């Protein structure tokens, strides 16, 4: 068995214009001061020059060295924003335009090409940083049709996933060339949002070996899924882990869909670690049982608590849940010392 690494923290929700949230170095020092050992880095140009990282190992080595001096490692890079733009249904074009450089807004084809190139840069940059995994979103073509009313035309979903596979396969091939796993965060709003949709995608990509999962139990709580059974089913494809809590309190007035309410009023909402319904003792046990040896990365999202409080509390929470695996069986003290020949006698062989 292997021990999960951590604690680590995803920086995306903390990036800002004022110190210590304004630069990667400042964020690294801030994370280290809270007890974190790793940071998951969004490829935001304010923090990280993705194209330069893809072209220059020296640039990557310099960043790694500066962070190492603080006691911090990069766990994964993230292209959630760019991954979303690999596949955008026209319904969402205007809203997702804000994720792209200004010169690409209103140009969906050019925006998509930019996103694909960004992912390919991320593969090479991850290789230069010596990373094993990368975090992203799948984007969505079929999401407007998630609830079948009016009835979906025959073949619509199959066509959407075939196109999704077509768009992502060259990117997955780039990650294969770089020796890095591409881990999709299964998330409502993305075409890859549960186990079945991930299986559809695997089929569409020919079961690509680099198509893997960023496991985040909070998104399964909000879908009323069994997030522990998910680990049993898909553990071989889980290559990244967001430690994020959530609660689901359905009422006679509202449930999974939330009634278009704000996050604070929804029956299902994200919470800071320990304030929601996720059984993290069981989650860490399952992942350890299946030899997950990646990073446990806090993703802070909470409708109530201040982010800095959530970050401060999260380091100790994760530390306390990481299981240092045993090097021997608990009942080794009672070994009988019986050898192979004795075993044969005992079995009458």
CSV table of C-alpha atoms in Angstrom, one decimal:
chain,number,residue,atom,x,y,z
A,1,UNK,CA,0.0,0.0,0.0
A,2,UNK,CA,1.0,3.6,-0.5
A,3,UNK,CA,0.5,6.8,1.5
A,4,UNK,CA,-1.4,9.7,0.0
A,5,UNK,CA,0.7,12.9,-0.3
A,6,UNK,CA,-0.4,16.2,1.3
A,7,UNK,CA,-1.8,18.4,2.4
A,8,UNK,CA,-2.0,20.6,-0.7
A,9,UNK,CA,-4.2,23.4,-1.8
A,10,UNK,CA,-5.7,24.5,-5.2
A,11,UNK,CA,-4.9,28.2,-5.7
A,12,UNK,CA,-7.6,29.2,-8.1
A,13,UNK,CA,-10.1,30.4,-5.5
A,14,UNK,CA,-7.5,32.6,-3.8
A,15,UNK,CA,-5.8,34.5,-6.6
A,16,UNK,CA,-6.2,38.2,-6.3
A,17,UNK,CA,-4.6,41.6,-6.8
A,18,UNK,CA,-3.2,42.1,-3.3
A,19,UNK,CA,-0.5,40.2,-1.4
A,20,UNK,CA,-0.2,37.4,-0.5
A,21,UNK,CA,-2.6,36.4,-3.3
A,22,UNK,CA,-1.1,38.3,-6.2
A,23,UNK,CA,1.9,36.2,-7.3
A,24,UNK,CA,2.9,32.5,-7.3
A,25,UNK,CA,5.8,33.1,-4.9
A,26,UNK,CA,3.6,35.0,-2.5
A,27,UNK,CA,0.9,32.3,-2.7
A,28,UNK,CA,3.5,29.6,-2.1
A,29,UNK,CA,4.8,31.3,1.0
A,30,UNK,CA,1.3,31.8,2.2
A,31,UNK,CA,0.4,28.1,1.7
A,32,UNK,CA,3.6,27.0,3.4
A,33,UNK,CA,2.8,29.2,6.4
A,34,UNK,CA,-0.5,27.4,6.8
A,35,UNK,CA,1.2,24.0,6.8
A,36,UNK,CA,0.6,23.0,3.1
A,37,UNK,CA,3.3,21.0,1.3
A,38,UNK,CA,1.9,21.3,-2.2
A,39,UNK,CA,0.0,23.7,-4.4
A,40,UNK,CA,-2.2,22.9,-7.5
A,41,UNK,CA,-1.5,25.8,-9.9
A,42,UNK,CA,-4.1,27.3,-12.2
A,43,UNK,CA,-2.5,28.3,-15.5
A,44,UNK,CA,-3.6,31.9,-15.0
A,45,UNK,CA,-1.1,34.2,-16.8
A,46,UNK,CA,-0.9,36.3,-13.6
A,47,UNK,CA,0.8,33.3,-11.9
A,48,UNK,CA,2.2,31.1,-14.6
A,49,UNK,CA,3.3,31.5,-18.2
A,50,UNK,CA,2.0,28.3,-19.7
A,51,UNK,CA,3.4,28.8,-23.2
A,52,UNK,CA,6.9,29.6,-21.8
A,53,UNK,CA,6.7,26.6,-19.5
A,54,UNK,CA,6.0,24.4,-22.5
A,55,UNK,CA,9.0,25.8,-24.3
A,56,UNK,CA,11.5,26.1,-21.5
A,57,UNK,CA,12.5,23.5,-18.9
A,58,UNK,CA,14.7,26.2,-17.4
A,59,UNK,CA,11.7,28.4,-16.6
A,60,UNK,CA,10.0,25.4,-15.0
A,61,UNK,CA,13.2,24.4,-13.0
A,62,UNK,CA,13.4,28.0,-11.7
A,63,UNK,CA,9.8,28.0,-10.5
A,64,UNK,CA,10.3,24.5,-8.9
A,65,UNK,CA,13.5,25.7,-7.2
A,66,UNK,CA,11.9,28.8,-5.7
A,67,UNK,CA,9.0,26.9,-4.4
A,68,UNK,CA,11.2,24.1,-3.0
A,69,UNK,CA,13.0,26.7,-0.9
A,70,UNK,CA,9.7,27.4,0.7
A,71,UNK,CA,9.0,23.7,1.3
A,72,UNK,CA,6.4,23.6,-1.4
A,73,UNK,CA,5.9,21.3,-4.5
A,74,UNK,CA,3.6,21.8,-7.5
A,75,UNK,CA,1.1,18.9,-7.3
A,76,UNK,CA,-0.6,19.5,-10.7
A,77,UNK,CA,-1.2,22.3,-13.2
A,78,UNK,CA,-4.9,23.1,-13.9
A,79,UNK,CA,-6.6,24.1,-17.2
A,80,UNK,CA,-10.2,24.0,-16.0
A,81,UNK,CA,-10.9,27.3,-17.8
A,82,UNK,CA,-9.3,26.2,-21.1
A,83,UNK,CA,-10.7,22.7,-21.0
A,84,UNK,CA,-14.1,24.1,-20.7
A,85,UNK,CA,-13.5,25.9,-24.0
A,86,UNK,CA,-12.6,22.8,-25.9
A,87,UNK,CA,-16.3,22.1,-26.2
A,88,UNK,CA,-18.9,24.8,-25.8
A,89,UNK,CA,-22.6,24.5,-26.8
A,90,UNK,CA,-23.7,27.7,-28.7
A,91,UNK,CA,-26.2,28.4,-25.9
A,92,UNK,CA,-23.2,29.3,-23.7
A,93,UNK,CA,-21.0,31.0,-26.2
A,94,UNK,CA,-21.5,34.5,-24.8
A,95,UNK,CA,-21.0,33.5,-21.2
A,96,UNK,CA,-17.9,31.5,-21.8
A,97,UNK,CA,-16.4,34.1,-24.0
A,98,UNK,CA,-15.1,35.7,-20.8
A,99,UNK,CA,-12.8,32.7,-20.3
A,100,UNK,CA,-10.9,33.5,-23.5
A,101,UNK,CA,-8.5,36.3,-24.4
A,102,UNK,CA,-10.3,39.4,-25.5
A,103,UNK,CA,-9.3,39.1,-29.1
A,104,UNK,CA,-11.0,35.7,-29.4
A,105,UNK,CA,-14.4,36.7,-28.1
A,106,UNK,CA,-17.2,36.2,-30.5
A,107,UNK,CA,-15.0,33.8,-32.5
A,108,UNK,CA,-15.9,30.3,-31.2
A,109,UNK,CA,-13.8,28.4,-33.7
A,110,UNK,CA,-10.7,30.4,-32.9
A,111,UNK,CA,-11.4,30.2,-29.2
A,112,UNK,CA,-11.6,26.4,-29.4
A,113,UNK,CA,-8.3,26.2,-31.3
A,114,UNK,CA,-6.7,28.4,-28.7
A,115,UNK,CA,-8.0,26.1,-25.9
A,116,UNK,CA,-6.7,23.0,-27.6
A,117,UNK,CA,-3.3,24.6,-28.0
A,118,UNK,CA,-3.4,25.6,-24.3
A,119,UNK,CA,-4.0,22.0,-23.3
A,120,UNK,CA,-1.1,20.8,-25.5
A,121,UNK,CA,1.2,23.4,-23.8
A,122,UNK,CA,0.0,22.1,-20.5
A,123,UNK,CA,1.1,18.6,-21.4
A,124,UNK,CA,4.6,19.7,-22.2
A,125,UNK,CA,4.8,22.1,-19.2
A,126,UNK,CA,3.7,19.3,-16.9
A,127,UNK,CA,6.5,17.1,-18.3
A,128,UNK,CA,9.0,19.8,-17.7
A,129,UNK,CA,7.9,20.2,-14.1
A,130,UNK,CA,8.1,16.4,-13.6
A,131,UNK,CA,4.4,16.1,-12.8
A,132,UNK,CA,2.4,12.8,-13.2
A,133,UNK,CA,-1.1,14.3,-13.5
A,134,UNK,CA,-3.0,17.3,-14.9
A,135,UNK,CA,-6.4,18.7,-13.9
A,136,UNK,CA,-9.1,20.0,-16.3
A,137,UNK,CA,-12.7,20.1,-17.4
A,138,UNK,CA,-14.2,18.3,-20.4
A,139,UNK,CA,-16.4,21.1,-21.7
A,140,UNK,CA,-19.9,20.2,-22.8
A,141,UNK,CA,-21.9,19.8,-26.0
A,142,UNK,CA,-24.9,17.8,-24.6
A,143,UNK,CA,-25.5,19.6,-21.3
A,144,UNK,CA,-28.5,21.6,-22.5
A,145,UNK,CA,-30.2,18.2,-23.2
A,146,UNK,CA,-29.3,16.6,-19.8
A,147,UNK,CA,-33.0,16.3,-18.8
A,148,UNK,CA,-34.9,14.7,-21.7
A,149,UNK,CA,-37.8,17.1,-22.3
A,150,UNK,CA,-38.7,17.4,-25.1
A,151,UNK,CA,-37.6,13.9,-25.9
A,152,UNK,CA,-34.0,13.8,-27.1
A,153,UNK,CA,-33.7,12.8,-30.8
A,154,UNK,CA,-32.2,9.3,-31.3
A,155,UNK,CA,-28.5,9.5,-31.7
A,156,UNK,CA,-28.1,13.0,-30.2
A,157,UNK,CA,-26.1,12.0,-27.1
A,158,UNK,CA,-24.0,9.5,-29.1
A,159,UNK,CA,-23.1,12.2,-31.7
A,160,UNK,CA,-22.2,14.6,-28.9
A,161,UNK,CA,-19.8,12.1,-27.3
A,162,UNK,CA,-18.3,11.1,-30.6
A,163,UNK,CA,-17.5,14.8,-31.2
A,164,UNK,CA,-16.2,15.2,-27.7
A,165,UNK,CA,-13.9,12.2,-28.2
A,166,UNK,CA,-12.8,13.6,-31.6
A,167,UNK,CA,-11.8,16.9,-30.0
A,168,UNK,CA,-10.0,15.5,-27.0
A,169,UNK,CA,-8.1,12.5,-28.6
A,170,UNK,CA,-5.3,14.6,-30.1
A,171,UNK,CA,-4.9,16.3,-26.7
A,172,UNK,CA,-4.8,13.0,-24.9
A,173,UNK,CA,-2.2,11.9,-27.4
A,174,UNK,CA,-0.1,14.9,-26.5
A,175,UNK,CA,-0.4,13.9,-22.8
A,176,UNK,CA,0.6,10.4,-23.7
A,177,UNK,CA,3.7,11.7,-25.5
A,178,UNK,CA,4.6,13.7,-22.4
A,179,UNK,CA,3.9,10.8,-20.0
A,180,UNK,CA,1.2,12.7,-18.0
A,181,UNK,CA,-2.3,11.6,-17.0
A,182,UNK,CA,-5.1,14.0,-18.0
A,183,UNK,CA,-7.6,14.0,-15.2
A,184,UNK,CA,-11.1,15.3,-15.8
A,185,UNK,CA,-13.0,16.7,-12.8
A,186,UNK,CA,-16.4,15.1,-13.1
A,187,UNK,CA,-18.7,18.1,-12.6
A,188,UNK,CA,-22.3,19.1,-13.4
A,189,UNK,CA,-22.3,21.5,-16.3
A,190,UNK,CA,-19.7,19.3,-18.0
A,191,UNK,CA,-20.5,16.4,-20.3
A,192,UNK,CA,-18.3,14.3,-18.0
A,193,UNK,CA,-20.2,14.6,-14.8
A,194,UNK,CA,-20.7,11.1,-13.4
A,195,UNK,CA,-19.5,7.5,-14.0
A,196,UNK,CA,-21.8,6.8,-17.0
A,197,UNK,CA,-20.7,9.9,-18.9
A,198,UNK,CA,-17.0,9.1,-18.2
A,199,UNK,CA,-17.6,5.6,-19.6
A,200,UNK,CA,-19.2,7.1,-22.7
A,201,UNK,CA,-16.1,9.3,-23.1
A,202,UNK,CA,-13.7,6.4,-22.6
A,203,UNK,CA,-15.5,4.5,-25.4
A,204,UNK,CA,-15.3,7.6,-27.7
A,205,UNK,CA,-11.6,7.9,-27.1
A,206,UNK,CA,-10.8,4.2,-27.6
A,207,UNK,CA,-10.3,3.7,-23.8
A,208,UNK,CA,-7.4,6.1,-24.1
A,209,UNK,CA,-4.9,5.3,-21.3
A,210,UNK,CA,-4.4,9.0,-20.4
A,211,UNK,CA,-8.1,9.7,-20.0
A,212,UNK,CA,-8.5,9.6,-16.2
A,213,UNK,CA,-10.4,11.1,-13.3
A,214,UNK,CA,-10.0,13.9,-10.8
A,215,UNK,CA,-12.0,12.6,-7.9
A,216,UNK,CA,-14.1,15.1,-6.0
A,217,UNK,CA,-16.8,13.6,-3.7
A,218,UNK,CA,-18.6,17.0,-3.3
A,219,UNK,CA,-19.9,16.8,-6.9
A,220,UNK,CA,-21.3,13.4,-6.3
A,221,UNK,CA,-23.0,14.4,-3.0
A,222,UNK,CA,-24.9,17.1,-5.0
A,223,UNK,CA,-26.0,14.5,-7.5
A,224,UNK,CA,-27.2,12.1,-4.7
A,225,UNK,CA,-24.6,9.5,-5.9
A,226,UNK,CA,-22.7,7.0,-3.9
A,227,UNK,CA,-19.3,8.6,-3.8
A,228,UNK,CA,-17.6,5.6,-2.0
A,229,UNK,CA,-19.0,3.1,-4.5
A,230,UNK,CA,-17.6,5.3,-7.2
A,231,UNK,CA,-14.1,4.7,-5.8
A,232,UNK,CA,-14.6,0.9,-5.9
A,233,UNK,CA,-15.7,1.1,-9.5
A,234,UNK,CA,-13.3,3.6,-11.0
A,235,UNK,CA,-10.2,3.5,-8.7
A,236,UNK,CA,-7.9,2.4,-11.5
A,237,UNK,CA,-8.7,5.7,-13.3
A,238,UNK,CA,-8.5,8.0,-10.3
A,239,UNK,CA,-5.3,9.9,-10.7
A,240,UNK,CA,-6.0,13.2,-8.9
A,241,UNK,CA,-8.1,14.1,-5.8
A,242,UNK,CA,-9.8,17.3,-4.7
A,243,UNK,CA,-10.7,17.3,-1.0
A,244,UNK,CA,-13.9,19.3,-1.0
A,245,UNK,CA,-17.0,19.0,1.2
A,246,UNK,CA,-20.7,19.5,0.4
A,247,UNK,CA,-24.1,19.0,1.9
A,248,UNK,CA,-27.4,17.9,0.4
A,249,UNK,CA,-30.6,18.7,2.4
A,250,UNK,CA,-33.5,18.2,0.1
A,251,UNK,CA,-36.9,19.6,1.2
A,252,UNK,CA,-40.5,19.5,0.0
A,253,UNK,CA,-39.8,22.6,-2.0
A,254,UNK,CA,-36.4,21.9,-3.7
A,255,UNK,CA,-33.9,19.2,-4.4
A,256,UNK,CA,-31.0,18.4,-6.8
A,257,UNK,CA,-31.8,21.1,-9.3
A,258,UNK,CA,-32.0,23.8,-6.6
A,259,UNK,CA,-34.8,26.0,-7.9
A,260,UNK,CA,-32.4,28.5,-9.6
A,261,UNK,CA,-31.5,29.7,-6.1
A,262,UNK,CA,-28.3,31.2,-5.0
A,263,UNK,CA,-25.7,28.9,-3.5
A,264,UNK,CA,-26.5,29.8,0.1
A,265,UNK,CA,-30.2,28.9,-0.4
A,266,UNK,CA,-29.8,25.7,-2.4
A,267,UNK,CA,-30.5,22.2,-0.7
A,268,UNK,CA,-27.1,21.2,-2.2
A,269,UNK,CA,-24.2,23.5,-1.5
A,270,UNK,CA,-20.4,23.3,-1.1
A,271,UNK,CA,-19.0,23.6,2.4
A,272,UNK,CA,-15.6,24.0,4.0
A,273,UNK,CA,-14.0,20.8,5.1
A,274,UNK,CA,-15.7,19.1,8.0
A,275,UNK,CA,-18.9,21.3,7.7
A,276,UNK,CA,-20.6,19.1,5.1
A,277,UNK,CA,-21.8,15.5,4.7
A,278,UNK,CA,-18.7,13.8,3.1
A,279,UNK,CA,-17.3,11.0,5.1
A,280,UNK,CA,-13.7,11.8,4.5
A,281,UNK,CA,-12.5,9.0,6.8
A,282,UNK,CA,-14.1,6.5,4.5
A,283,UNK,CA,-12.8,8.4,1.4
A,284,UNK,CA,-9.2,8.4,2.5
A,285,UNK,CA,-9.5,4.7,3.6
A,286,UNK,CA,-10.9,3.7,0.2
A,287,UNK,CA,-8.2,5.6,-1.8
A,288,UNK,CA,-5.5,4.2,0.4
A,289,UNK,CA,-6.9,0.7,0.0
A,290,UNK,CA,-6.5,1.0,-3.7
A,291,UNK,CA,-2.9,2.4,-3.6
A,292,UNK,CA,-3.7,6.0,-4.6
A,293,UNK,CA,-0.4,7.8,-4.1
A,294,UNK,CA,-1.3,11.2,-5.5
A,295,UNK,CA,-1.9,14.4,-3.6
A,296,UNK,CA,-4.8,15.3,-1.4
A,297,UNK,CA,-5.6,18.8,-2.6
A,298,UNK,CA,-8.0,21.2,-0.8
A,299,UNK,CA,-10.4,22.9,-3.2
A,300,UNK,CA,-12.1,25.6,-1.1
A,301,UNK,CA,-15.6,26.4,-2.0
A,302,UNK,CA,-18.1,27.4,0.7
A,303,UNK,CA,-21.3,29.3,0.7
A,304,UNK,CA,-20.8,30.5,4.2
A,305,UNK,CA,-17.2,30.5,5.6
A,306,UNK,CA,-14.4,33.0,4.7
A,307,UNK,CA,-11.9,31.5,2.3
A,308,UNK,CA,-8.9,32.2,4.5
A,309,UNK,CA,-10.5,30.4,7.4
A,310,UNK,CA,-11.3,27.5,5.2
A,311,UNK,CA,-7.7,27.4,4.0
A,312,UNK,CA,-6.3,27.6,7.5
A,313,UNK,CA,-8.5,24.8,8.8
A,314,UNK,CA,-8.1,22.7,5.7
A,315,UNK,CA,-4.4,21.9,6.1
A,316,UNK,CA,-4.8,20.2,9.5
A,317,UNK,CA,-8.0,18.5,8.4
A,318,UNK,CA,-6.2,16.8,5.5
A,319,UNK,CA,-3.1,16.0,7.6
A,320,UNK,CA,-5.3,14.3,10.1
A,321,UNK,CA,-7.0,12.2,7.4
A,322,UNK,CA,-3.9,11.0,5.6
A,323,UNK,CA,-3.3,7.3,6.5
A,324,UNK,CA,0.4,6.4,7.0
A,325,UNK,CA,0.2,2.9,5.7
A,326,UNK,CA,1.4,0.0,7.8
A,327,UNK,CA,4.5,-2.0,6.8
A,328,UNK,CA,3.3,-5.2,8.4
A,329,UNK,CA,0.0,-7.0,9.1
A,330,UNK,CA,-1.6,-6.4,12.5
A,331,UNK,CA,-1.6,-10.1,13.3
A,332,UNK,CA,2.1,-10.8,12.4
A,333,UNK,CA,2.8,-11.4,16.0
A,334,UNK,CA,0.8,-14.6,15.7
A,335,UNK,CA,2.7,-16.1,12.7
A,336,UNK,CA,2.9,-19.9,13.0
A,337,UNK,CA,6.1,-20.2,11.0
A,338,UNK,CA,4.5,-23.0,8.9
A,339,UNK,CA,6.4,-23.5,5.6
A,340,UNK,CA,5.2,-24.6,2.1
A,341,UNK,CA,5.7,-28.3,2.9
A,342,UNK,CA,3.7,-28.0,6.1
A,343,UNK,CA,0.9,-26.2,4.2
A,344,UNK,CA,0.7,-29.2,1.8
A,345,UNK,CA,0.4,-31.6,4.8
A,346,UNK,CA,-2.3,-29.4,6.4
A,347,UNK,CA,-4.3,-29.5,3.1
A,348,UNK,CA,-3.7,-33.3,2.7
A,349,UNK,CA,-1.8,-32.8,-0.5
